[in-house]
Structure formats: C-alpha cells, structure tokens
Amino acid sequence: MKGGKDTSAERQAGKWQDDAPLLSVRDICKFYAPGKGCGDVSFDLYPGEVLGIVGESGSGKSTLLSTLSARLQPDSGQVIYNSAQFGELDLYACDEAERRVLMRSEWGIVHQHARDGLRMNVSAGANIGERLMAVGERHYGSIREKAEEWLTAVEIDTGRIDDRPSQFSGGMQQRLQIARNLVTHPKLIFMDEPTGGLDVSVQARLLDLLRNLVSQLGLSVIIVTHDLAVARLLAHRLMVMRRGEVVETGLTDQVLDDPQHPYTQLLVSSILQN
Ligand SMILES: Nc1ncnc2c1ncn2[C@@H]1O[C@H](COP(=O)(O)OP(=O)(O)OP(=O)(O)O)[C@@H](O)[C@H]1O
C-alpha cells in the first residue's frame, strides 16, 4: 500500500479529535539559560497523528523532544501519556520502572545519528531481537523470524542479518534503527532529524519508507526537523519554534502555504528562494 498523510480536510473535520489524546502536554518549560531551551509549550497529540516541530538551529526543538520523551526533566509543566499498559501516566510523576517499560515497548526513539540508537557491536538481527527480548520474547526461532520480517520491511536484505551495523551504509543504519524501534509495535515514535546527514537520494528513499510505515501502522509521531520539505511530507500538523517559544501552530499545509507569524514567513520564504 502506498502511504501518505491524511488530507487537511480530514484533519480539519476533526477526524482525530474524536479519540482521547495519546499525549497531553501542558506548559512545559525547560531552560538552560534565558532564551536557551523551550517554554510554555502545550498541545495534544492524537492516535495516528504526526506532529512536526520545526525552527532554526538552537530554537529548542531537541530540548522539547527530550522533555516529551521522558529523557529530560522539565523545569515545570506536565506530560501525560495515555498508556495501553498503565492507563494515564504523568511522565515525571510516575515510577522510573514504568518509564523504562514504555521506552522499550509502547515508544520508539529514532535518533539523527543511528549509532545513538543502535548497538554497533552486535549483529543487525540482535539489534532487532534485543527489543523483542526486552518485552519478554524468548524463542530464538521466532525472534530471528521477526527480525527477518522487519529487515525486509525496511528494505534490508535478510542475508545481512548477521552483519554488524558498522558494516552498513548510513541509510541502512537508519533503516535498521527504524526496524529496531518498530518491532515491538510501538504507538508513539519520537524522531530527531531522522534524515539529517544523509545524501539527498538516500533521504528521499528513507522518507518514502517512513511515510508508508507511519501510515500503514497508524503510528503517532513527533518529529523534529529543520527541513520544511520533510515536515511537508510527513507531518499533519506543525509547531514552529523560535528562541525557545512556539510562535505558530497549525495544519502543515496551512502553516507552509499561508504562514501567519513573520518568523514563519521568513522561514518559508528562505526555503523558496533556495
Ligand atoms: N545540555 C545543555 N546545556 C546547556 N545548553 C544547552 C544544552 N542543550 C541545548 N542547549 C542550548 O539550548 C538551546 C536549544 O538547543 P536545542 O538543541 O534544543 O535546539 P534545536 O532547535 O534542536 O537545535 P538544532 O537543530 O541545532 O539541534 C541552544 O541554544 C543550545 O545551545
């Protein structure tokens, strides 16, 4: 099946708002110094929705993503996750053990640099199998079979299952990182510049793959990118950040085709001029 975003019309019709939010973010602040970090961020993310966080370098995108994914304690604010296993969880008030379970089952994190998300000294199959074992899978044959299925899903030859990621190209490493994340059927994926640092043709292939998987699996995604073309292709909704503040939010097509805030206008026009 060829994937793709749902149309703005569906989004505007409130297709997702009928469901309970998967993630509710309220007044999150995390500042390292004045203007360095992120402040007063609030939004709801619905099941199957892809939210893009865009803005120039240093605007606070990665800081925000880390606070949303329970990797960086905010100075203030609340992140509530609607867990299949635990019900509503306040991420910074719940047990560390519960957060760890989420990280390896219901959530996935795709890092910009694949080596931050992979174990480079074990095989591709073991990278995928490790996450399965973390959720209780013990049968070697079944783990290997699922690893092969996921290698195929991310377009890696199953003959490479015993190779280490260090023997893979950058694009393959990134696809392996995605397979490792998706094997446990997570609900929510956090991505930080997943196509950054890759050649343009490799980026295009990865984006196409991501778009199809996100659509087929009905994943909710929060993706940080400075690349508006990536945002346009993947995200239903955008949040534009500048100096730690959200300056504009809205449907992707609306924000990019009819930006309201002067900073977004500048961001969009600078891309058009290039
Ligand atoms: N651990 C840290 N200690 C101090 N300052 C930090 C830390 N991490 C980030 N910052 C600062 O906070 C600001 C926001 O950084 P952040 O990485 O969130 O921005 P970004 O929008 O993701 O940028 P980029 O696209 O370059 O990754 C920057 O000024 C950065 O230098």
PDB file of C-alpha atoms and ligand atoms in Angstrom:
ATOM      1  CA  MET A   1       0.000   0.000   0.000  1.00  0.00           C
ATOM      2  CA  LYS A   2       1.290   3.425  -0.883  1.00  0.00           C
ATOM      3  CA  GLY A   3       1.110   5.524   2.246  1.00  0.00           C
ATOM      4  CA  GLY A   4       0.532   9.200   2.761  1.00  0.00           C
ATOM      5  CA  LYS A   5      -0.763  11.798   5.127  1.00  0.00           C
ATOM      6  CA  ASP A   6      -4.455  12.131   5.603  1.00  0.00           C
ATOM      7  CA  THR A   7      -5.719  15.224   3.870  1.00  0.00           C
ATOM      8  CA  SER A   8      -6.117  18.551   5.601  1.00  0.00           C
ATOM      9  CA  ALA A   9      -9.850  18.265   5.040  1.00  0.00           C
ATOM     10  CA  GLU A  10      -9.982  15.087   7.123  1.00  0.00           C
ATOM     11  CA  ARG A  11      -7.823  16.708   9.744  1.00  0.00           C
ATOM     12  CA  GLN A  12      -9.953  19.824   9.808  1.00  0.00           C
ATOM     13  CA  ALA A  13     -13.053  17.708  10.092  1.00  0.00           C
ATOM     14  CA  GLY A  14     -11.662  16.697  13.470  1.00  0.00           C
ATOM     15  CA  LYS A  15     -11.052  13.078  12.434  1.00  0.00           C
ATOM     16  CA  TRP A  16      -8.669  12.535  15.330  1.00  0.00           C
ATOM     17  CA  GLN A  17     -10.240  14.753  17.932  1.00  0.00           C
ATOM     18  CA  ASP A  18     -12.928  12.104  18.404  1.00  0.00           C
ATOM     19  CA  ASP A  19     -10.309   9.973  20.188  1.00  0.00           C
ATOM     20  CA  ALA A  20      -8.725  10.649  23.557  1.00  0.00           C
ATOM     21  CA  PRO A  21      -5.294  12.265  23.175  1.00  0.00           C
ATOM     22  CA  LEU A  22      -2.339   9.911  23.328  1.00  0.00           C
ATOM     23  CA  LEU A  23      -0.109  12.622  24.739  1.00  0.00           C
ATOM     24  CA  SER A  24      -1.204  15.776  26.551  1.00  0.00           C
ATOM     25  CA  VAL A  25       1.468  18.396  27.065  1.00  0.00           C
ATOM     26  CA  ARG A  26       0.809  21.276  29.446  1.00  0.00           C
ATOM     27  CA  ASP A  27       3.002  24.340  29.944  1.00  0.00           C
ATOM     28  CA  ILE A  28       6.322  22.576  29.531  1.00  0.00           C
ATOM     29  CA  CYS A  29       9.358  24.740  30.308  1.00  0.00           C
ATOM     30  CA  LYS A  30      12.990  23.750  30.239  1.00  0.00           C
ATOM     31  CA  PHE A  31      15.603  26.483  30.036  1.00  0.00           C
ATOM     32  CA  TYR A  32      19.380  26.139  30.336  1.00  0.00           C
ATOM     33  CA  ALA A  33      19.722  29.933  30.200  1.00  0.00           C
ATOM     34  CA  PRO A  34      17.401  32.766  29.119  1.00  0.00           C
ATOM     35  CA  GLY A  35      16.217  32.014  25.565  1.00  0.00           C
ATOM     36  CA  LYS A  36      18.041  28.655  25.515  1.00  0.00           C
ATOM     37  CA  GLY A  37      15.615  25.782  25.808  1.00  0.00           C
ATOM     38  CA  CYS A  38      11.841  25.785  25.411  1.00  0.00           C
ATOM     39  CA  GLY A  39       8.983  27.439  27.277  1.00  0.00           C
ATOM     40  CA  ASP A  40       5.214  27.325  27.742  1.00  0.00           C
ATOM     41  CA  VAL A  41       4.584  24.514  25.299  1.00  0.00           C
ATOM     42  CA  SER A  42       1.118  22.936  25.394  1.00  0.00           C
ATOM     43  CA  PHE A  43      -0.588  20.641  22.883  1.00  0.00           C
ATOM     44  CA  ASP A  44      -2.445  17.350  22.494  1.00  0.00           C
ATOM     45  CA  LEU A  45      -1.283  14.593  20.174  1.00  0.00           C
ATOM     46  CA  TYR A  46      -3.921  12.143  18.926  1.00  0.00           C
ATOM     47  CA  PRO A  47      -3.520   8.499  17.915  1.00  0.00           C
ATOM     48  CA  GLY A  48      -2.271   8.282  14.326  1.00  0.00           C
ATOM     49  CA  GLU A  49      -1.245  11.920  14.201  1.00  0.00           C
ATOM     50  CA  VAL A  50       2.153  13.194  13.032  1.00  0.00           C
ATOM     51  CA  LEU A  51       3.324  16.459  14.594  1.00  0.00           C
ATOM     52  CA  GLY A  52       6.332  18.227  13.108  1.00  0.00           C
ATOM     53  CA  ILE A  53       8.418  20.565  15.257  1.00  0.00           C
ATOM     54  CA  VAL A  54      10.291  22.977  13.008  1.00  0.00           C
ATOM     55  CA  GLY A  55      12.511  26.009  13.501  1.00  0.00           C
ATOM     56  CA  GLU A  56      16.084  27.134  13.027  1.00  0.00           C
ATOM     57  CA  SER A  57      19.077  25.609  14.782  1.00  0.00           C
ATOM     58  CA  GLY A  58      19.083  26.401  18.506  1.00  0.00           C
ATOM     59  CA  SER A  59      15.349  27.177  18.663  1.00  0.00           C
ATOM     60  CA  GLY A  60      14.783  24.458  21.272  1.00  0.00           C
ATOM     61  CA  LYS A  61      13.348  21.627  19.178  1.00  0.00           C
ATOM     62  CA  SER A  62      15.557  18.856  20.548  1.00  0.00           C
ATOM     63  CA  THR A  63      15.206  20.120  24.114  1.00  0.00           C
ATOM     64  CA  LEU A  64      11.432  19.960  23.756  1.00  0.00           C
ATOM     65  CA  LEU A  65      11.573  16.479  22.211  1.00  0.00           C
ATOM     66  CA  SER A  66      13.714  15.230  25.093  1.00  0.00           C
ATOM     67  CA  THR A  67      11.272  16.567  27.678  1.00  0.00           C
ATOM     68  CA  LEU A  68       8.336  14.971  25.827  1.00  0.00           C
ATOM     69  CA  SER A  69      10.034  11.583  25.657  1.00  0.00           C
ATOM     70  CA  ALA A  70      10.900  11.428  29.361  1.00  0.00           C
ATOM     71  CA  ARG A  71      14.618  11.890  28.759  1.00  0.00           C
ATOM     72  CA  LEU A  72      14.966  15.363  30.222  1.00  0.00           C
ATOM     73  CA  GLN A  73      13.121  16.565  33.320  1.00  0.00           C
ATOM     74  CA  PRO A  74      11.411  19.903  32.574  1.00  0.00           C
ATOM     75  CA  ASP A  75      11.663  22.846  34.988  1.00  0.00           C
ATOM     76  CA  SER A  76       7.857  22.880  35.090  1.00  0.00           C
ATOM     77  CA  GLY A  77       4.801  21.550  33.302  1.00  0.00           C
ATOM     78  CA  GLN A  78       3.228  18.176  32.741  1.00  0.00           C
ATOM     79  CA  VAL A  79       3.330  15.458  30.104  1.00  0.00           C
ATOM     80  CA  ILE A  80       0.502  12.919  30.345  1.00  0.00           C
ATOM     81  CA  TYR A  81       0.748   9.762  28.257  1.00  0.00           C
ATOM     82  CA  ASN A  82      -2.254   7.508  27.735  1.00  0.00           C
ATOM     83  CA  SER A  83      -0.570   4.106  28.089  1.00  0.00           C
ATOM     84  CA  ALA A  84      -2.095   0.826  26.891  1.00  0.00           C
ATOM     85  CA  GLN A  85      -0.461  -0.903  29.879  1.00  0.00           C
ATOM     86  CA  PHE A  86      -0.685   1.650  32.672  1.00  0.00           C
ATOM     87  CA  GLY A  87      -3.536   3.995  31.733  1.00  0.00           C
ATOM     88  CA  GLU A  88      -2.876   7.730  32.097  1.00  0.00           C
ATOM     89  CA  LEU A  89       0.702   8.312  33.196  1.00  0.00           C
ATOM     90  CA  ASP A  90       2.172  11.605  34.341  1.00  0.00           C
ATOM     91  CA  LEU A  91       5.653  11.067  32.910  1.00  0.00           C
ATOM     92  CA  TYR A  92       7.544  12.998  35.530  1.00  0.00           C
ATOM     93  CA  ALA A  93       5.496  11.789  38.493  1.00  0.00           C
ATOM     94  CA  CYS A  94       5.442   8.068  37.655  1.00  0.00           C
ATOM     95  CA  ASP A  95       7.950   5.349  38.502  1.00  0.00           C
ATOM     96  CA  GLU A  96      11.238   5.196  36.660  1.00  0.00           C
ATOM     97  CA  ALA A  97      10.411   1.490  36.063  1.00  0.00           C
ATOM     98  CA  GLU A  98       7.161   2.419  34.270  1.00  0.00           C
ATOM     99  CA  ARG A  99       9.025   4.908  32.089  1.00  0.00           C
ATOM    100  CA  ARG A 100      11.587   2.239  31.198  1.00  0.00           C
ATOM    101  CA  VAL A 101       8.823  -0.186  30.178  1.00  0.00           C
ATOM    102  CA  LEU A 102       7.286   2.493  27.937  1.00  0.00           C
ATOM    103  CA  MET A 103      10.626   3.239  26.317  1.00  0.00           C
ATOM    104  CA  ARG A 104      11.113  -0.336  25.212  1.00  0.00           C
ATOM    105  CA  SER A 105       7.543  -1.239  24.291  1.00  0.00           C
ATOM    106  CA  GLU A 106       4.986   1.495  23.523  1.00  0.00           C
ATOM    107  CA  TRP A 107       7.521   4.115  22.451  1.00  0.00           C
ATOM    108  CA  GLY A 108      10.277   4.324  19.926  1.00  0.00           C
ATOM    109  CA  ILE A 109      13.032   6.883  19.546  1.00  0.00           C
ATOM    110  CA  VAL A 110      14.742   7.424  16.215  1.00  0.00           C
ATOM    111  CA  HIS A 111      17.921   9.428  16.669  1.00  0.00           C
ATOM    112  CA  GLN A 112      19.579  11.544  13.997  1.00  0.00           C
ATOM    113  CA  HIS A 113      22.779   9.543  14.326  1.00  0.00           C
ATOM    114  CA  ALA A 114      21.883   5.872  14.005  1.00  0.00           C
ATOM    115  CA  ARG A 115      24.795   4.900  16.255  1.00  0.00           C
ATOM    116  CA  ASP A 116      22.998   6.639  19.158  1.00  0.00           C
ATOM    117  CA  GLY A 117      20.053   4.279  18.693  1.00  0.00           C
ATOM    118  CA  LEU A 118      21.829   1.064  17.692  1.00  0.00           C
ATOM    119  CA  ARG A 119      24.267  -1.298  19.339  1.00  0.00           C
ATOM    120  CA  MET A 120      27.090  -1.147  16.862  1.00  0.00           C
ATOM    121  CA  ASN A 121      28.983  -4.176  18.148  1.00  0.00           C
ATOM    122  CA  VAL A 122      26.186  -6.739  17.757  1.00  0.00           C
ATOM    123  CA  SER A 123      24.512  -8.032  14.581  1.00  0.00           C
ATOM    124  CA  ALA A 124      21.567  -6.418  12.815  1.00  0.00           C
ATOM    125  CA  GLY A 125      19.409  -9.368  13.904  1.00  0.00           C
ATOM    126  CA  ALA A 126      20.473  -8.948  17.519  1.00  0.00           C
ATOM    127  CA  ASN A 127      19.688  -5.223  17.354  1.00  0.00           C
ATOM    128  CA  ILE A 128      16.124  -6.033  16.425  1.00  0.00           C
ATOM    129  CA  GLY A 129      15.888  -9.115  18.664  1.00  0.00           C
ATOM    130  CA  GLU A 130      17.108  -7.238  21.733  1.00  0.00           C
ATOM    131  CA  ARG A 131      13.981  -5.110  21.842  1.00  0.00           C
ATOM    132  CA  LEU A 132      11.782  -8.166  21.426  1.00  0.00           C
ATOM    133  CA  MET A 133      13.578  -9.890  24.298  1.00  0.00           C
ATOM    134  CA  ALA A 134      13.091  -6.769  26.399  1.00  0.00           C
ATOM    135  CA  VAL A 135       9.330  -7.277  26.083  1.00  0.00           C
ATOM    136  CA  GLY A 136       9.514 -10.936  27.020  1.00  0.00           C
ATOM    137  CA  GLU A 137      10.069 -12.803  23.737  1.00  0.00           C
ATOM    138  CA  ARG A 138      12.327 -15.800  24.417  1.00  0.00           C
ATOM    139  CA  HIS A 139      12.018 -18.177  21.473  1.00  0.00           C
ATOM    140  CA  TYR A 140      15.149 -17.895  19.295  1.00  0.00           C
ATOM    141  CA  GLY A 141      13.462 -19.094  16.090  1.00  0.00           C
ATOM    142  CA  SER A 142      10.597 -16.653  16.455  1.00  0.00           C
ATOM    143  CA  ILE A 143      12.926 -13.751  17.274  1.00  0.00           C
ATOM    144  CA  ARG A 144      15.008 -14.475  14.175  1.00  0.00           C
ATOM    145  CA  GLU A 145      11.898 -14.792  12.041  1.00  0.00           C
ATOM    146  CA  LYS A 146      10.557 -11.426  13.244  1.00  0.00           C
ATOM    147  CA  ALA A 147      13.980  -9.848  12.740  1.00  0.00           C
ATOM    148  CA  GLU A 148      13.966 -11.087   9.140  1.00  0.00           C
ATOM    149  CA  GLU A 149      10.431  -9.748   8.621  1.00  0.00           C
ATOM    150  CA  TRP A 150      11.463  -6.338   9.851  1.00  0.00           C
ATOM    151  CA  LEU A 151      14.673  -6.268   7.828  1.00  0.00           C
ATOM    152  CA  THR A 152      12.508  -6.913   4.772  1.00  0.00           C
ATOM    153  CA  ALA A 153      10.036  -4.225   5.827  1.00  0.00           C
ATOM    154  CA  VAL A 154      12.847  -1.669   5.913  1.00  0.00           C
ATOM    155  CA  GLU A 155      14.317  -2.931   2.645  1.00  0.00           C
ATOM    156  CA  ILE A 156      17.458  -4.568   4.043  1.00  0.00           C
ATOM    157  CA  ASP A 157      18.460  -7.887   2.501  1.00  0.00           C
ATOM    158  CA  THR A 158      17.845 -10.638   5.086  1.00  0.00           C
ATOM    159  CA  GLY A 159      21.228 -12.076   4.063  1.00  0.00           C
ATOM    160  CA  ARG A 160      22.734  -9.190   6.098  1.00  0.00           C
ATOM    161  CA  ILE A 161      21.089 -10.325   9.354  1.00  0.00           C
ATOM    162  CA  ASP A 162      24.361 -11.443  10.931  1.00  0.00           C
ATOM    163  CA  ASP A 163      26.311  -8.358   9.841  1.00  0.00           C
ATOM    164  CA  ARG A 164      27.025  -5.590  12.299  1.00  0.00           C
ATOM    165  CA  PRO A 165      25.580  -2.110  11.715  1.00  0.00           C
ATOM    166  CA  SER A 166      29.130  -0.769  11.321  1.00  0.00           C
ATOM    167  CA  GLN A 167      29.247  -2.708   8.021  1.00  0.00           C
ATOM    168  CA  PHE A 168      26.114  -0.875   6.799  1.00  0.00           C
ATOM    169  CA  SER A 169      25.812   2.422   4.921  1.00  0.00           C
ATOM    170  CA  GLY A 170      24.333   5.438   6.750  1.00  0.00           C
ATOM    171  CA  GLY A 171      20.945   4.947   5.101  1.00  0.00           C
ATOM    172  CA  MET A 172      20.874   1.243   6.011  1.00  0.00           C
ATOM    173  CA  GLN A 173      21.835   2.013   9.607  1.00  0.00           C
ATOM    174  CA  GLN A 174      18.968   4.448   9.794  1.00  0.00           C
ATOM    175  CA  ARG A 175      16.552   1.861   8.379  1.00  0.00           C
ATOM    176  CA  LEU A 176      17.833  -0.705  10.873  1.00  0.00           C
ATOM    177  CA  GLN A 177      17.238   1.771  13.686  1.00  0.00           C
ATOM    178  CA  ILE A 178      13.659   2.130  12.473  1.00  0.00           C
ATOM    179  CA  ALA A 179      13.183  -1.659  12.353  1.00  0.00           C
ATOM    180  CA  ARG A 180      14.573  -1.991  15.885  1.00  0.00           C
ATOM    181  CA  ASN A 181      12.053   0.573  17.078  1.00  0.00           C
ATOM    182  CA  LEU A 182       9.026  -0.773  15.250  1.00  0.00           C
ATOM    183  CA  VAL A 183       9.407  -4.467  16.059  1.00  0.00           C
ATOM    184  CA  THR A 184       7.549  -4.085  19.365  1.00  0.00           C
ATOM    185  CA  HIS A 185       4.640  -2.310  17.635  1.00  0.00           C
ATOM    186  CA  PRO A 186       5.008   0.987  19.487  1.00  0.00           C
ATOM    187  CA  LYS A 187       2.228   3.556  19.471  1.00  0.00           C
ATOM    188  CA  LEU A 188       4.349   6.666  19.637  1.00  0.00           C
ATOM    189  CA  ILE A 189       7.642   7.409  17.907  1.00  0.00           C
ATOM    190  CA  PHE A 190       9.893  10.362  18.637  1.00  0.00           C
ATOM    191  CA  MET A 191      12.196  11.287  15.758  1.00  0.00           C
ATOM    192  CA  ASP A 192      15.009  13.810  15.845  1.00  0.00           C
ATOM    193  CA  GLU A 193      16.127  14.809  12.334  1.00  0.00           C
ATOM    194  CA  PRO A 194      15.816  11.206  11.093  1.00  0.00           C
ATOM    195  CA  THR A 195      17.074  12.061   7.599  1.00  0.00           C
ATOM    196  CA  GLY A 196      19.732  14.571   8.662  1.00  0.00           C
ATOM    197  CA  GLY A 197      23.236  13.931   7.394  1.00  0.00           C
ATOM    198  CA  LEU A 198      22.150  11.547   4.622  1.00  0.00           C
ATOM    199  CA  ASP A 199      22.610  12.059   0.870  1.00  0.00           C
ATOM    200  CA  VAL A 200      19.601  13.563  -0.867  1.00  0.00           C
ATOM    201  CA  SER A 201      18.674  10.362  -2.755  1.00  0.00           C
ATOM    202  CA  VAL A 202      19.070   8.277   0.421  1.00  0.00           C
ATOM    203  CA  GLN A 203      16.915  10.809   2.291  1.00  0.00           C
ATOM    204  CA  ALA A 204      14.172  10.543  -0.311  1.00  0.00           C
ATOM    205  CA  ARG A 205      14.069   6.752  -0.051  1.00  0.00           C
ATOM    206  CA  LEU A 206      14.052   6.847   3.739  1.00  0.00           C
ATOM    207  CA  LEU A 207      11.291   9.447   3.798  1.00  0.00           C
ATOM    208  CA  ASP A 208       9.148   7.377   1.465  1.00  0.00           C
ATOM    209  CA  LEU A 209       9.675   4.327   3.661  1.00  0.00           C
ATOM    210  CA  LEU A 210       8.884   6.270   6.827  1.00  0.00           C
ATOM    211  CA  ARG A 211       5.761   7.767   5.351  1.00  0.00           C
ATOM    212  CA  ASN A 212       4.478   4.346   4.297  1.00  0.00           C
ATOM    213  CA  LEU A 213       5.235   2.706   7.642  1.00  0.00           C
ATOM    214  CA  VAL A 214       3.692   5.534   9.659  1.00  0.00           C
ATOM    215  CA  SER A 215       0.542   5.354   7.576  1.00  0.00           C
ATOM    216  CA  GLN A 216       0.277   1.538   7.493  1.00  0.00           C
ATOM    217  CA  LEU A 217       0.881   1.134  11.215  1.00  0.00           C
ATOM    218  CA  GLY A 218      -1.209   4.143  12.266  1.00  0.00           C
ATOM    219  CA  LEU A 219       1.690   5.474  14.327  1.00  0.00           C
ATOM    220  CA  SER A 220       1.665   8.705  16.252  1.00  0.00           C
ATOM    221  CA  VAL A 221       4.873  10.589  15.628  1.00  0.00           C
ATOM    222  CA  ILE A 222       6.572  13.686  16.938  1.00  0.00           C
ATOM    223  CA  ILE A 223       9.287  14.612  14.502  1.00  0.00           C
ATOM    224  CA  VAL A 224      11.857  17.354  14.906  1.00  0.00           C
ATOM    225  CA  THR A 225      13.273  18.710  11.681  1.00  0.00           C
ATOM    226  CA  HIS A 226      14.724  21.918  10.337  1.00  0.00           C
ATOM    227  CA  ASP A 227      13.823  20.704   6.837  1.00  0.00           C
ATOM    228  CA  LEU A 228      10.417  22.018   5.792  1.00  0.00           C
ATOM    229  CA  ALA A 229      10.260  19.547   2.889  1.00  0.00           C
ATOM    230  CA  VAL A 230      10.493  16.679   5.380  1.00  0.00           C
ATOM    231  CA  ALA A 231       7.816  18.334   7.500  1.00  0.00           C
ATOM    232  CA  ARG A 232       5.577  18.837   4.471  1.00  0.00           C
ATOM    233  CA  LEU A 233       5.859  15.184   3.508  1.00  0.00           C
ATOM    234  CA  LEU A 234       5.350  13.596   6.913  1.00  0.00           C
ATOM    235  CA  ALA A 235       3.541  15.896   9.300  1.00  0.00           C
ATOM    236  CA  HIS A 236      -0.185  16.552   9.611  1.00  0.00           C
ATOM    237  CA  ARG A 237       0.384  19.465  11.927  1.00  0.00           C
ATOM    238  CA  LEU A 238       3.320  21.787  12.568  1.00  0.00           C
ATOM    239  CA  MET A 239       4.649  23.648  15.550  1.00  0.00           C
ATOM    240  CA  VAL A 240       7.091  26.424  14.652  1.00  0.00           C
ATOM    241  CA  MET A 241       9.691  27.319  17.282  1.00  0.00           C
ATOM    242  CA  ARG A 242      11.885  30.349  17.652  1.00  0.00           C
ATOM    243  CA  ARG A 243      14.227  31.084  20.573  1.00  0.00           C
ATOM    244  CA  GLY A 244      12.507  28.534  22.766  1.00  0.00           C
ATOM    245  CA  GLU A 245       8.958  29.666  22.055  1.00  0.00           C
ATOM    246  CA  VAL A 246       6.226  28.247  19.882  1.00  0.00           C
ATOM    247  CA  VAL A 247       5.347  31.080  17.507  1.00  0.00           C
ATOM    248  CA  GLU A 248       2.840  29.290  15.291  1.00  0.00           C
ATOM    249  CA  THR A 249       0.949  26.005  15.119  1.00  0.00           C
ATOM    250  CA  GLY A 250      -1.490  24.671  12.573  1.00  0.00           C
ATOM    251  CA  LEU A 251      -2.141  22.198   9.819  1.00  0.00           C
ATOM    252  CA  THR A 252       1.023  21.639   7.815  1.00  0.00           C
ATOM    253  CA  ASP A 253      -0.352  22.886   4.512  1.00  0.00           C
ATOM    254  CA  GLN A 254      -1.846  25.974   6.133  1.00  0.00           C
ATOM    255  CA  VAL A 255       1.338  26.871   8.002  1.00  0.00           C
ATOM    256  CA  LEU A 256       3.551  26.385   4.951  1.00  0.00           C
ATOM    257  CA  ASP A 257       1.223  27.877   2.325  1.00  0.00           C
ATOM    258  CA  ASP A 258      -0.150  30.743   4.384  1.00  0.00           C
ATOM    259  CA  PRO A 259       2.224  31.400   7.290  1.00  0.00           C
ATOM    260  CA  GLN A 260       0.874  33.942   9.776  1.00  0.00           C
ATOM    261  CA  HIS A 261       3.833  34.759  12.005  1.00  0.00           C
ATOM    262  CA  PRO A 262       6.623  36.893  10.490  1.00  0.00           C
ATOM    263  CA  TYR A 263       9.222  34.335  11.578  1.00  0.00           C
ATOM    264  CA  THR A 264       7.375  31.501   9.814  1.00  0.00           C
ATOM    265  CA  GLN A 265       7.031  33.725   6.743  1.00  0.00           C
ATOM    266  CA  LEU A 266      10.792  34.246   6.784  1.00  0.00           C
ATOM    267  CA  LEU A 267      11.456  30.541   7.276  1.00  0.00           C
ATOM    268  CA  VAL A 268       9.169  29.581   4.389  1.00  0.00           C
ATOM    269  CA  SER A 269      10.411  32.302   2.035  1.00  0.00           C
ATOM    270  CA  SER A 270      14.055  31.435   2.708  1.00  0.00           C
ATOM    271  CA  ILE A 271      13.351  27.882   1.552  1.00  0.00           C
ATOM    272  CA  LEU A 272      11.532  29.087  -1.565  1.00  0.00           C
ATOM    273  CA  GLN A 273      14.499  31.290  -2.506  1.00  0.00           C
ATOM    274  CA  ASN A 274      16.969  28.366  -2.287  1.00  0.00           C
TER     275      ASN A 274
HETATM  276  N1  LIG B   1      22.751  20.441  27.828  1.00  0.00           N
HETATM  277  C1  LIG B   1      22.718  21.734  27.514  1.00  0.00           C
HETATM  278  N2  LIG B   1      23.290  22.651  28.329  1.00  0.00           N
HETATM  279  C2  LIG B   1      23.235  23.973  28.038  1.00  0.00           C
HETATM  280  N3  LIG B   1      22.622  24.489  26.944  1.00  0.00           N
HETATM  281  C3  LIG B   1      22.041  23.630  26.098  1.00  0.00           C
HETATM  282  C4  LIG B   1      22.048  22.221  26.344  1.00  0.00           C
HETATM  283  N4  LIG B   1      21.383  21.605  25.311  1.00  0.00           N
HETATM  284  C5  LIG B   1      20.988  22.603  24.483  1.00  0.00           C
HETATM  285  N5  LIG B   1      21.378  23.804  24.955  1.00  0.00           N
HETATM  286  C6  LIG B   1      21.095  25.115  24.332  1.00  0.00           C
HETATM  287  O1  LIG B   1      19.687  25.274  24.280  1.00  0.00           O
HETATM  288  C7  LIG B   1      19.309  25.875  23.031  1.00  0.00           C
HETATM  289  C8  LIG B   1      18.330  24.968  22.311  1.00  0.00           C
HETATM  290  O2  LIG B   1      19.024  23.793  21.878  1.00  0.00           O
HETATM  291  P1  LIG B   1      18.295  22.626  21.090  1.00  0.00           P
HETATM  292  O3  LIG B   1      19.338  21.576  20.787  1.00  0.00           O
HETATM  293  O4  LIG B   1      17.089  22.228  21.809  1.00  0.00           O
HETATM  294  O5  LIG B   1      17.874  23.373  19.738  1.00  0.00           O
HETATM  295  P2  LIG B   1      17.467  22.771  18.337  1.00  0.00           P
HETATM  296  O6  LIG B   1      16.397  23.631  17.809  1.00  0.00           O
HETATM  297  O7  LIG B   1      17.186  21.316  18.472  1.00  0.00           O
HETATM  298  O8  LIG B   1      18.797  22.979  17.514  1.00  0.00           O
HETATM  299  P3  LIG B   1      19.500  22.021  16.439  1.00  0.00           P
HETATM  300  O9  LIG B   1      18.567  21.976  15.260  1.00  0.00           O
HETATM  301  O10 LIG B   1      20.793  22.725  16.130  1.00  0.00           O
HETATM  302  O11 LIG B   1      19.691  20.704  17.105  1.00  0.00           O
HETATM  303  C9  LIG B   1      20.606  26.120  22.263  1.00  0.00           C
HETATM  304  O12 LIG B   1      20.987  27.455  22.491  1.00  0.00           O
HETATM  305  C10 LIG B   1      21.571  25.166  22.895  1.00  0.00           C
HETATM  306  O13 LIG B   1      22.897  25.669  22.789  1.00  0.00           O
END
